[in-house]
Coordinates of N, CA and C and ligand atoms in Angstrom, one line a residue:
M1269 N -7.1 17.3 -12.7 CA -6.0 16.9 -11.9 C -5.5 18.1 -11.1
G1270 N -5.3 17.9 -9.8 CA -4.8 19.0 -8.9 C -3.3 19.2 -9.0
D1271 N -2.7 19.7 -7.9 CA -1.3 19.9 -7.8 C -0.6 18.5 -7.7
S1272 N 0.6 18.5 -8.1 CA 1.4 17.2 -8.0 C 1.5 16.8 -6.6
L1273 N 1.2 15.5 -6.3 CA 1.3 15.0 -5.0 C 2.6 14.1 -4.9
I1274 N 2.7 13.3 -5.9 CA 3.8 12.3 -5.9 C 4.6 12.5 -7.2
R1275 N 5.9 12.5 -7.1 CA 6.7 12.6 -8.3 C 7.9 11.7 -8.1
L1276 N 8.0 10.7 -9.1 CA 9.2 9.8 -9.1 C 10.0 10.1 -10.4
N1277 N 11.3 10.4 -10.2 CA 12.2 10.6 -11.3 C 13.3 9.6 -11.4
D1278 N 13.2 8.8 -12.4 CA 14.2 7.8 -12.6 C 14.6 7.0 -11.4
V1279 N 13.5 6.5 -10.7 CA 13.7 5.7 -9.5 C 14.1 4.3 -9.7
H1280 N 15.2 3.9 -9.1 CA 15.7 2.5 -9.2 C 15.7 1.9 -7.8
L1281 N 15.5 0.6 -7.7 CA 15.6 -0.1 -6.4 C 16.3 -1.4 -6.7
T1282 N 17.4 -1.6 -6.0 CA 18.1 -2.9 -6.1 C 18.1 -3.5 -4.7
L1283 N 17.7 -4.7 -4.5 CA 17.8 -5.4 -3.2 C 18.7 -6.6 -3.3
D1284 N 19.2 -7.0 -2.1 CA 20.1 -8.1 -2.0 C 19.3 -9.4 -2.0
G1285 N 19.4 -10.2 -3.0 CA 18.8 -11.5 -3.0 C 19.8 -12.6 -2.6
A1286 N 19.3 -13.8 -2.5 CA 20.2 -14.9 -2.1 C 21.4 -15.1 -3.1
A1287 N 21.1 -14.8 -4.4 CA 22.1 -15.0 -5.4 C 22.7 -13.7 -5.9
G1288 N 22.7 -12.7 -5.0 CA 23.3 -11.4 -5.3 C 22.2 -10.3 -5.5
P1289 N 22.7 -9.1 -5.9 CA 21.7 -8.0 -6.1 C 20.6 -8.3 -7.1
V1290 N 19.4 -7.9 -6.8 CA 18.3 -8.1 -7.7 C 17.7 -6.7 -8.0
K1291 N 17.7 -6.4 -9.3 CA 17.1 -5.1 -9.7 C 15.6 -5.2 -9.7
I1292 N 14.9 -4.4 -8.9 CA 13.5 -4.6 -8.8 C 12.7 -3.4 -9.5
L1293 N 13.2 -2.2 -9.3 CA 12.6 -1.1 -10.0 C 13.7 -0.5 -10.9
N1294 N 13.4 -0.3 -12.2 CA 14.5 0.1 -13.1 C 14.2 1.4 -13.9
G1295 N 14.1 2.5 -13.1 CA 14.0 3.8 -13.8 C 12.5 4.2 -13.9
I1296 N 11.9 4.3 -12.8 CA 10.4 4.7 -12.9 C 10.3 6.2 -12.9
D1297 N 9.5 6.7 -13.8 CA 9.1 8.1 -13.9 C 7.6 8.2 -13.7
L1298 N 7.1 8.8 -12.7 CA 5.7 8.8 -12.5 C 5.3 10.1 -11.7
D1299 N 4.2 10.7 -12.2 CA 3.7 11.9 -11.6 C 2.3 11.7 -11.3
I1300 N 1.9 11.9 -10.0 CA 0.5 11.7 -9.6 C 0.0 12.9 -9.0
G1301 N -1.2 13.4 -9.5 CA -1.7 14.7 -9.0 C -2.6 14.4 -7.7
A1302 N -2.7 15.4 -6.9 CA -3.6 15.4 -5.7 C -5.0 15.1 -6.2
G1303 N -5.6 14.1 -5.6 CA -7.0 13.8 -5.9 C -7.2 12.9 -7.1
E1304 N -6.1 12.4 -7.7 CA -6.2 11.5 -8.8 C -6.5 10.1 -8.3
T1305 N -7.1 9.3 -9.3 CA -7.2 7.9 -9.0 C -6.4 7.1 -10.1
V1306 N -5.5 6.3 -9.6 CA -4.5 5.6 -10.5 C -4.5 4.1 -10.2
A1307 N -4.6 3.3 -11.2 CA -4.4 1.9 -11.0 C -3.0 1.4 -11.6
I1308 N -2.4 0.5 -10.8 CA -1.2 -0.1 -11.3 C -1.5 -1.6 -11.7
L1309 N -1.2 -1.9 -12.9 CA -1.4 -3.2 -13.4 C -0.1 -3.8 -13.8
G1310 N 0.0 -5.2 -13.9 CA 1.2 -5.8 -14.4 C 1.3 -7.2 -13.9
P1311 N 2.1 -8.0 -14.6 CA 2.2 -9.4 -14.2 C 2.8 -9.6 -12.8
S1312 N 2.6 -10.7 -12.2 CA 3.2 -11.0 -10.9 C 4.7 -10.9 -11.0
G1313 N 5.3 -10.2 -10.0 CA 6.7 -10.1 -10.0 C 7.2 -8.9 -10.7
S1314 N 6.3 -8.1 -11.3 CA 6.7 -6.9 -12.1 C 7.1 -5.7 -11.2
G1315 N 6.9 -5.8 -9.9 CA 7.3 -4.7 -9.0 C 6.2 -3.8 -8.5
K1316 N 5.0 -4.2 -8.7 CA 3.8 -3.4 -8.3 C 3.8 -3.1 -6.7
S1317 N 4.0 -4.2 -6.0 CA 3.9 -4.0 -4.5 C 5.1 -3.2 -4.0
T1318 N 6.3 -3.5 -4.7 CA 7.5 -2.7 -4.3 C 7.3 -1.2 -4.6
L1319 N 6.7 -0.9 -5.7 CA 6.5 0.5 -6.1 C 5.6 1.1 -5.0
L1320 N 4.6 0.4 -4.6 CA 3.6 0.9 -3.6 C 4.4 1.2 -2.3
S1321 N 5.3 0.2 -1.9 CA 6.1 0.4 -0.7 C 7.0 1.6 -0.8
V1322 N 7.6 1.9 -1.9 CA 8.4 3.1 -2.1 C 7.5 4.3 -1.9
I1323 N 6.4 4.4 -2.5 CA 5.5 5.6 -2.5 C 4.9 5.7 -1.1
G1324 N 4.7 4.6 -0.4 CA 4.2 4.6 1.0 C 5.3 4.9 2.0
G1325 N 6.5 5.1 1.6 CA 7.6 5.3 2.6 C 8.0 4.1 3.4
L1326 N 7.7 2.9 2.9 CA 8.1 1.7 3.6 C 9.4 1.2 3.1
E1327 N 9.8 1.7 2.0 CA 11.0 1.2 1.3 C 11.7 2.4 0.7
G1328 N 13.1 2.5 0.9 CA 13.8 3.6 0.3 C 14.1 3.3 -1.2
V1329 N 14.8 4.2 -1.8 CA 15.2 3.9 -3.2 C 16.7 3.8 -3.3
S1330 N 17.2 3.1 -4.3 CA 18.7 3.0 -4.5 C 19.2 4.2 -5.3
A1331 N 18.4 4.7 -6.2 CA 18.8 5.9 -7.0 C 17.6 6.5 -7.6
G1332 N 17.7 7.8 -7.9 CA 16.6 8.6 -8.4 C 16.0 9.4 -7.3
R1333 N 14.9 10.1 -7.7 CA 14.3 11.0 -6.7 C 12.8 10.7 -6.5
F1334 N 12.4 10.8 -5.3 CA 11.0 10.6 -5.0 C 10.6 11.8 -4.1
T1335 N 9.6 12.6 -4.6 CA 9.1 13.7 -3.8 C 7.6 13.5 -3.5
F1336 N 7.2 14.0 -2.4 CA 5.8 13.9 -2.0 C 5.4 15.3 -1.5
M1337 N 4.4 15.9 -2.1 CA 4.1 17.3 -1.8 C 5.3 18.2 -2.0
D1338 N 6.1 18.0 -3.0 CA 7.3 18.7 -3.3 C 8.4 18.6 -2.3
R1339 N 8.2 17.6 -1.3 CA 9.3 17.4 -0.3 C 10.1 16.2 -0.7
D1340 N 11.4 16.4 -0.7 CA 12.3 15.3 -1.1 C 12.3 14.2 -0.1
M1341 N 11.8 13.0 -0.5 CA 11.7 11.9 0.5 C 13.0 11.0 0.5
T1342 N 13.8 11.2 -0.5 CA 14.9 10.3 -0.7 C 15.9 10.2 0.5
D1343 N 16.1 11.3 1.2 CA 17.0 11.3 2.3 C 16.4 11.2 3.7
L1344 N 15.1 10.9 3.8 CA 14.5 10.8 5.1 C 15.0 9.6 5.9
D1345 N 15.2 9.7 7.2 CA 15.6 8.6 8.0 C 14.3 7.8 8.4
E1346 N 14.5 6.7 9.2 CA 13.3 5.9 9.5 C 12.3 6.7 10.3
D1347 N 12.7 7.5 11.2 CA 11.7 8.3 12.1 C 10.9 9.2 11.2
D1348 N 11.6 9.9 10.3 CA 10.9 10.9 9.5 C 9.9 10.1 8.5
L1349 N 10.3 9.0 8.1 CA 9.4 8.2 7.2 C 8.2 7.7 8.0
A1350 N 8.4 7.3 9.2 CA 7.3 6.9 10.1 C 6.3 8.1 10.3
M1351 N 6.8 9.3 10.5 CA 6.0 10.4 10.7 C 5.3 10.8 9.4
F1352 N 6.0 10.6 8.3 CA 5.4 10.9 7.0 C 4.2 9.9 6.7
R1353 N 4.4 8.7 7.0 CA 3.3 7.7 6.8 C 2.1 8.1 7.7
R1354 N 2.4 8.3 9.0 CA 1.3 8.6 10.0 C 0.5 9.8 9.5
D1355 N 1.2 10.9 9.0 CA 0.5 12.1 8.7 C -0.2 12.1 7.3
H1356 N 0.3 11.3 6.4 CA -0.2 11.4 5.0 C -0.8 10.2 4.3
V1357 N -0.3 9.0 4.7 CA -0.6 7.8 3.9 C -1.3 6.7 4.7
S1358 N -2.3 6.1 4.1 CA -2.9 4.9 4.6 C -2.8 3.8 3.6
I1359 N -2.4 2.6 4.1 CA -2.2 1.5 3.2 C -3.3 0.4 3.5
V1360 N -3.9 -0.1 2.5 CA -4.9 -1.2 2.7 C -4.3 -2.4 1.9
F1361 N -4.1 -3.5 2.7 CA -3.5 -4.7 2.1 C -4.6 -5.7 1.7
Q1362 N -4.2 -6.7 1.0 CA -5.0 -7.8 0.6 C -5.4 -8.6 1.9
S1363 N -4.4 -8.9 2.7 CA -4.7 -9.5 4.0 C -4.8 -8.3 5.0
F1364 N -5.8 -8.4 5.9 CA -6.3 -7.1 6.4 C -5.4 -6.5 7.5
H1365 N -4.5 -7.3 8.1 CA -3.5 -6.8 9.1 C -4.2 -6.2 10.3
L1366 N -5.3 -6.8 10.7 CA -6.0 -6.3 11.9 C -5.3 -7.0 13.1
L1367 N -5.3 -6.4 14.2 CA -4.7 -7.0 15.4 C -5.8 -7.9 16.1
P1368 N -5.5 -9.2 16.2 CA -6.5 -10.2 16.6 C -7.0 -10.0 18.0
T1369 N -6.2 -9.4 18.9 CA -6.6 -9.2 20.3 C -7.4 -7.9 20.5
M1370 N -7.6 -7.2 19.5 CA -8.4 -6.0 19.6 C -9.7 -6.1 18.9
T1371 N -10.8 -5.4 19.5 CA -12.1 -5.4 18.8 C -11.9 -4.5 17.6
A1372 N -13.0 -4.5 16.8 CA -13.0 -3.6 15.6 C -12.8 -2.2 16.0
L1373 N -13.5 -1.8 17.0 CA -13.4 -0.4 17.5 C -12.0 -0.1 17.9
E1374 N -11.4 -1.0 18.7 CA -10.0 -0.7 19.1 C -9.0 -0.7 18.0
N1375 N -9.2 -1.6 17.0 CA -8.4 -1.6 15.8 C -8.4 -0.3 15.1
V1376 N -9.6 0.3 15.0 CA -9.7 1.6 14.3 C -9.2 2.7 15.1
A1377 N -9.4 2.7 16.4 CA -9.0 3.8 17.3 C -7.5 3.8 17.6
A1378 N -6.8 2.6 17.6 CA -5.4 2.6 18.0 C -4.5 3.5 17.2
P1379 N -4.5 3.5 15.9 CA -3.6 4.5 15.2 C -3.9 5.9 15.6
M1380 N -5.1 6.3 15.7 CA -5.5 7.6 16.1 C -5.0 8.0 17.5
E1381 N -5.1 7.0 18.4 CA -4.6 7.2 19.8 C -3.1 7.5 19.7
L1382 N -2.4 6.6 19.0 CA -0.9 6.7 18.9 C -0.5 8.0 18.3
A1383 N -1.3 8.5 17.3 CA -1.0 9.8 16.7 C -1.4 11.0 17.5
G1384 N -2.0 10.7 18.7 CA -2.5 11.8 19.5 C -3.7 12.6 19.0
K1385 N -4.5 11.9 18.2 CA -5.7 12.6 17.7 C -6.8 12.7 18.8
A1386 N -7.6 13.7 18.7 CA -8.7 13.9 19.7 C -9.8 12.9 19.5
N1387 N -10.4 12.4 20.6 CA -11.5 11.6 20.6 C -11.5 10.4 19.7
P1388 N -10.4 9.6 19.8 CA -10.2 8.4 18.9 C -11.4 7.4 18.9
F1389 N -12.0 7.2 20.0 CA -13.0 6.2 20.0 C -14.3 6.7 19.4
A1390 N -14.6 7.9 19.6 CA -15.8 8.5 19.0 C -15.7 8.5 17.5
R1391 N -14.5 8.9 17.1 CA -14.2 8.9 15.6 C -14.2 7.5 15.0
A1392 N -13.7 6.6 15.8 CA -13.7 5.2 15.3 C -15.1 4.7 15.1
E1393 N -16.0 5.0 16.0 CA -17.4 4.6 15.9 C -18.0 5.2 14.6
K1394 N -17.7 6.4 14.4 CA -18.2 7.1 13.2 C -17.7 6.4 11.9
E1395 N -16.4 6.1 11.9 CA -15.8 5.6 10.7 C -16.4 4.1 10.5
L1396 N -16.6 3.4 11.5 CA -17.2 2.1 11.4 C -18.6 2.1 10.9
A1397 N -19.3 3.1 11.4 CA -20.7 3.3 10.9 C -20.7 3.6 9.4
A1398 N -19.7 4.4 9.0 CA -19.7 4.8 7.6 C -19.4 3.6 6.7
V1399 N -18.8 2.6 7.2 CA -18.6 1.4 6.3 C -19.6 0.3 6.7
G1400 N -20.7 0.7 7.4 CA -21.8 -0.2 7.6 C -21.6 -1.2 8.8
L1401 N -20.7 -0.9 9.7 CA -20.4 -1.9 10.7 C -20.7 -1.4 12.2
S1402 N -21.8 -0.6 12.3 CA -22.2 -0.1 13.6 C -22.5 -1.3 14.6
E1403 N -23.0 -2.3 14.0 CA -23.4 -3.5 14.8 C -22.2 -4.4 15.2
R1404 N -21.1 -4.1 14.7 CA -19.9 -5.0 14.9 C -18.8 -4.4 15.7
V1405 N -19.0 -3.2 16.2 CA -17.8 -2.5 16.8 C -17.1 -3.3 17.9
G1406 N -17.9 -4.2 18.7 CA -17.3 -4.9 19.8 C -16.8 -6.3 19.4
H1407 N -16.9 -6.6 18.1 CA -16.4 -7.9 17.6 C -14.9 -8.0 17.4
Y1408 N -14.3 -9.1 17.6 CA -12.9 -9.4 17.3 C -12.8 -9.8 15.9
P1409 N -11.6 -9.6 15.2 CA -11.5 -10.0 13.8 C -11.9 -11.4 13.5
S1410 N -11.6 -12.4 14.5 CA -12.0 -13.8 14.2 C -13.5 -13.9 14.2
Q1411 N -14.3 -13.0 14.7 CA -15.7 -13.0 14.7 C -16.3 -12.3 13.5
L1412 N -15.5 -11.9 12.6 CA -16.0 -11.1 11.4 C -15.7 -11.9 10.1
S1413 N -16.5 -11.7 9.1 CA -16.2 -12.3 7.8 C -15.0 -11.5 7.2
G1414 N -14.5 -12.1 6.1 CA -13.4 -11.4 5.4 C -13.8 -10.0 4.9
G1415 N -15.0 -9.9 4.3 CA -15.4 -8.6 3.9 C -15.6 -7.6 5.0
E1416 N -16.1 -8.1 6.1 CA -16.2 -7.2 7.3 C -14.8 -6.8 7.8
Q1417 N -13.9 -7.7 7.8 CA -12.5 -7.4 8.3 C -11.9 -6.3 7.4
Q1418 N -12.1 -6.5 6.1 CA -11.6 -5.5 5.1 C -12.2 -4.1 5.3
R1419 N -13.5 -4.1 5.7 CA -14.1 -2.8 5.9 C -13.6 -2.2 7.2
V1420 N -13.3 -3.0 8.2 CA -12.6 -2.5 9.4 C -11.3 -1.9 9.0
A1421 N -10.5 -2.6 8.2 CA -9.2 -2.1 7.8 C -9.3 -0.8 7.0
L1422 N -10.4 -0.7 6.2 CA -10.6 0.5 5.5 C -11.0 1.7 6.4
A1423 N -11.9 1.4 7.4 CA -12.3 2.4 8.4 C -11.1 2.9 9.1
R1424 N -10.2 2.0 9.5 CA -9.0 2.4 10.2 C -8.1 3.3 9.3
A1425 N -8.0 2.9 8.0 CA -7.2 3.7 7.1 C -7.8 5.1 6.9
L1426 N -9.1 5.2 6.7 CA -9.8 6.5 6.5 C -9.8 7.4 7.7
A1427 N -9.9 6.7 8.9 CA -9.9 7.5 10.1 C -8.7 8.4 10.3
M1428 N -7.6 8.1 9.6 CA -6.4 8.9 9.8 C -6.4 10.1 8.8
D1429 N -7.5 10.2 8.0 CA -7.6 11.4 7.1 C -6.4 11.5 6.1
P1430 N -6.1 10.4 5.5 CA -4.9 10.4 4.6 C -5.0 11.2 3.4
D1431 N -3.9 11.8 2.9 CA -3.9 12.5 1.6 C -3.8 11.4 0.5
L1432 N -3.3 10.3 0.9 CA -3.0 9.2 -0.1 C -3.5 7.9 0.5
I1433 N -4.3 7.2 -0.3 CA -4.7 5.8 0.1 C -4.0 4.9 -0.9
L1434 N -3.2 4.0 -0.4 CA -2.5 2.9 -1.2 C -3.2 1.6 -0.9
A1435 N -3.6 0.9 -2.0 CA -4.3 -0.3 -1.8 C -3.6 -1.4 -2.7
D1436 N -3.2 -2.5 -2.0 CA -2.5 -3.5 -2.8 C -3.4 -4.7 -2.9
E1437 N -4.0 -4.8 -4.1 CA -5.0 -5.9 -4.4 C -6.0 -6.0 -3.2
P1438 N -6.7 -4.9 -2.9 CA -7.6 -4.9 -1.7 C -8.7 -5.8 -1.8
T1439 N -9.1 -6.3 -3.0 CA -10.3 -7.1 -3.1 C -9.9 -8.6 -3.4
G1440 N -8.6 -8.8 -3.4 CA -8.0 -10.1 -3.9 C -8.6 -11.3 -3.1
N1441 N -8.9 -11.1 -1.8 CA -9.4 -12.2 -1.0 C -10.9 -12.2 -0.8
L1442 N -11.6 -11.4 -1.6 CA -13.0 -11.2 -1.4 C -13.8 -11.6 -2.6
D1443 N -15.0 -12.1 -2.4 CA -15.9 -12.4 -3.5 C -16.4 -11.1 -4.2
G1444 N -17.0 -11.2 -5.3 CA -17.3 -10.1 -6.2 C -18.1 -9.0 -5.5
D1445 N -19.2 -9.4 -4.8 CA -20.1 -8.4 -4.2 C -19.4 -7.7 -3.0
T1446 N -18.7 -8.5 -2.2 CA -18.0 -8.0 -1.1 C -16.9 -7.0 -1.5
G1447 N -16.2 -7.5 -2.5 CA -15.1 -6.7 -3.0 C -15.6 -5.4 -3.6
G1448 N -16.7 -5.5 -4.3 CA -17.3 -4.3 -4.9 C -17.7 -3.2 -3.9
R1449 N -18.1 -3.7 -2.7 CA -18.5 -2.7 -1.7 C -17.2 -2.0 -1.2
I1450 N -16.1 -2.7 -1.0 CA -14.8 -2.1 -0.6 C -14.4 -1.1 -1.7
V1451 N -14.5 -1.5 -2.9 CA -14.1 -0.6 -4.0 C -15.0 0.7 -3.9
D1452 N -16.3 0.6 -3.8 CA -17.1 1.7 -3.7 C -16.7 2.7 -2.5
L1453 N -16.4 2.1 -1.4 CA -16.0 2.9 -0.3 C -14.7 3.6 -0.5
M1454 N -13.7 3.0 -1.2 CA -12.5 3.6 -1.5 C -12.7 4.8 -2.5
F1455 N -13.5 4.6 -3.5 CA -13.8 5.7 -4.4 C -14.6 6.8 -3.8
A1456 N -15.5 6.4 -2.8 CA -16.2 7.5 -2.1 C -15.2 8.3 -1.3
A1457 N -14.2 7.7 -0.7 CA -13.2 8.5 0.0 C -12.4 9.4 -0.9
N1458 N -12.2 9.0 -2.1 CA -11.6 9.9 -3.1 C -12.5 11.1 -3.4
R1459 N -13.8 10.8 -3.7 CA -14.7 11.8 -4.1 C -15.1 12.7 -3.0
D1460 N -15.3 12.2 -1.8 CA -15.9 13.0 -0.7 C -14.8 13.7 0.1
R1461 N -13.6 13.1 0.2 CA -12.5 13.6 1.1 C -11.3 14.1 0.3
G1462 N -11.4 13.9 -1.0 CA -10.3 14.3 -1.9 C -9.0 13.5 -1.7
A1463 N -9.1 12.3 -1.1 CA -7.9 11.5 -1.0 C -7.5 11.0 -2.4
T1464 N -6.2 11.0 -2.6 CA -5.6 10.4 -3.8 C -5.6 8.9 -3.6
L1465 N -6.0 8.2 -4.7 CA -6.2 6.8 -4.6 C -5.2 6.1 -5.6
L1466 N -4.3 5.2 -5.1 CA -3.4 4.5 -5.9 C -3.6 3.0 -5.6
L1467 N -4.1 2.3 -6.6 CA -4.3 0.9 -6.3 C -3.7 -0.1 -7.2
V1468 N -3.2 -1.2 -6.7 CA -2.6 -2.3 -7.4 C -3.8 -3.3 -7.6
T1469 N -3.9 -3.8 -8.8 CA -5.0 -4.7 -9.1 C -4.7 -5.6 -10.3
H1470 N -5.3 -6.8 -10.3 CA -5.2 -7.6 -11.5 C -6.5 -7.4 -12.4
D1471 N -7.4 -6.6 -11.9 CA -8.8 -6.6 -12.4 C -8.9 -5.4 -13.4
E1472 N -9.0 -5.6 -14.7 CA -9.1 -4.6 -15.7 C -10.3 -3.7 -15.4
K1473 N -11.4 -4.3 -15.0 CA -12.6 -3.6 -14.8 C -12.4 -2.5 -13.6
L1474 N -11.8 -3.0 -12.5 CA -11.5 -2.1 -11.4 C -10.5 -1.0 -11.9
A1475 N -9.5 -1.4 -12.7 CA -8.6 -0.4 -13.2 C -9.3 0.7 -14.0
G1476 N -10.3 0.2 -14.8 CA -11.0 1.1 -15.6 C -11.9 2.1 -14.9
M1477 N -12.1 1.9 -13.6 CA -12.8 2.9 -12.7 C -11.9 4.0 -12.3
C1478 N -10.5 3.8 -12.5 CA -9.6 4.9 -12.2 C -9.4 5.8 -13.3
Q1479 N -8.8 7.0 -13.1 CA -8.6 8.0 -14.2 C -7.4 7.6 -15.1
R1480 N -6.5 6.8 -14.5 CA -5.3 6.5 -15.2 C -4.8 5.1 -14.9
I1481 N -4.3 4.5 -15.9 CA -3.7 3.1 -15.7 C -2.2 3.2 -16.0
V1482 N -1.4 2.6 -15.1 CA 0.0 2.5 -15.3 C 0.3 1.0 -15.3
R1483 N 0.9 0.6 -16.4 CA 1.3 -0.8 -16.6 C 2.8 -1.0 -16.4
L1484 N 3.1 -1.9 -15.4 CA 4.5 -2.2 -15.1 C 4.9 -3.5 -15.7
K1485 N 6.1 -3.6 -16.1 CA 6.7 -4.9 -16.6 C 8.2 -4.9 -16.2
D1486 N 8.6 -5.9 -15.6 CA 10.0 -6.0 -15.2 C 10.6 -4.8 -14.5
G1487 N 9.8 -4.2 -13.6 CA 10.3 -3.0 -12.9 C 10.3 -1.7 -13.7
E1488 N 9.7 -1.7 -14.8 CA 9.6 -0.5 -15.6 C 8.2 -0.2 -16.0
I1489 N 7.9 1.1 -16.3 CA 6.6 1.4 -16.8 C 6.5 1.0 -18.3
D1490 N 5.6 0.1 -18.6 CA 5.5 -0.4 -20.0 C 4.6 0.5 -20.8
A1491 N 3.5 1.0 -20.1 CA 2.5 1.8 -20.8 C 1.7 2.6 -19.8
E1492 N 1.2 3.7 -20.2 CA 0.3 4.5 -19.4 C -0.8 5.0 -20.2
E1493 N -2.0 4.9 -19.6 CA -3.2 5.4 -20.4 C -4.1 6.1 -19.5
I1494 N -4.8 7.1 -20.1 CA -5.9 7.8 -19.5 C -7.2 7.0 -19.8
T1495 N -8.0 6.7 -18.8 CA -9.2 5.9 -19.1 C -10.4 6.8 -19.5
D1496 N -11.5 6.3 -19.8 CA -12.7 7.1 -20.1 C -13.0 8.0 -18.9
V1497 N -12.9 7.3 -17.7 CA -13.2 8.1 -16.5 C -12.3 9.3 -16.4
G1498 N -11.0 9.1 -16.7 CA -10.0 10.1 -16.7 C -10.3 11.2 -17.7
R1499 N -10.7 10.8 -18.9 CA -11.0 11.8 -19.9 C -12.2 12.7 -19.5
A1500 N -13.2 12.0 -18.8 CA -14.4 12.7 -18.4 C -14.1 13.7 -17.3
A1501 N -13.0 13.4 -16.5 CA -12.8 14.2 -15.3 C -12.3 15.6 -15.6
Ligands
LIG2179 P1 4.4 -7.7 -7.7 O1 3.7 -7.0 -6.6 O2 4.2 -7.0 -9.1 O3 4.0 -9.2 -7.9 P2 6.8 -7.4 -6.2 O4 7.0 -5.9 -6.1 O5 6.3 -8.1 -5.0 O6 6.0 -7.7 -7.5 O7 8.2 -8.0 -6.5 C1 9.0 -7.7 -7.7 C2 10.2 -8.5 -7.7 O8 11.1 -8.2 -6.7 C3 9.9 -10.0 -7.7 O9 10.8 -10.6 -8.6 C4 10.3 -10.4 -6.2 O10 10.7 -11.7 -6.2 C5 11.4 -9.4 -5.9 N1 11.5 -9.0 -4.5 C6 10.5 -8.5 -3.8 N2 10.9 -8.2 -2.5 C7 12.2 -8.6 -2.5 C8 13.2 -8.6 -1.4 N3 12.9 -8.1 -0.2 N4 14.4 -9.1 -1.8 C9 14.7 -9.6 -3.0 N5 13.8 -9.6 -4.0 C10 12.5 -9.1 -3.7
LIG2180 MG1 2.3 -7.7 -5.2

């Protein structure tokens, strides 16, 4: 395990529900090292997606401390959080969130263009080739299978050279073989580019491919374990 990348100290999150305030995260303590692979498991409604949103800078915290690369994230405003996401984090969702009016190539190039990166289209072509989609660069999302769309989403995520990849049930809408390919590509990004990988899953087998498993229950960490992979690392 490398230097600490993410540190949560006693993080609480309360949101306003229809029937009053709802406690969603109830005192999370979590430390994730740079380059680590971590799975978050837990029943539906236990706060997995919310925790990912906090770590991805999409959602603030009500109490406690969240630091990223030793930088306090708790007081950042919307603009600073947007910059933080752009520079450090890529999120892969279960539904792929591709823009329907853009080709695969444009979908991958767009965030790089917005971030002012050099040669976004050449880079997008490379990233699409790396996920095996050289032949599909001009296709629109509606012309691609679910697995292909998820590979475009992954290429788009990796093109930004993230320090952290967050994946929320990334294989949930895919069949086994197709999902397995996505998983392989995410772990390759961890291995080859040193990206830290934090993924939410229902799949114990997938969780077992990570170095560490964090089990959530009712917005709290119920258990943490180092896997065989983690012990071998
Ligand atoms: P999981 O991903 O583990 O299924 P979530 O993080 O999506 O769980 O949700 C945790 C709990 O927080 C659930 O009970 C959910 O209904 C509630 N919740 C999520 N988002 C909101 C919100 N914006 N307002 C109120 N309650 C929410
Ligand atoms: Mg969820």
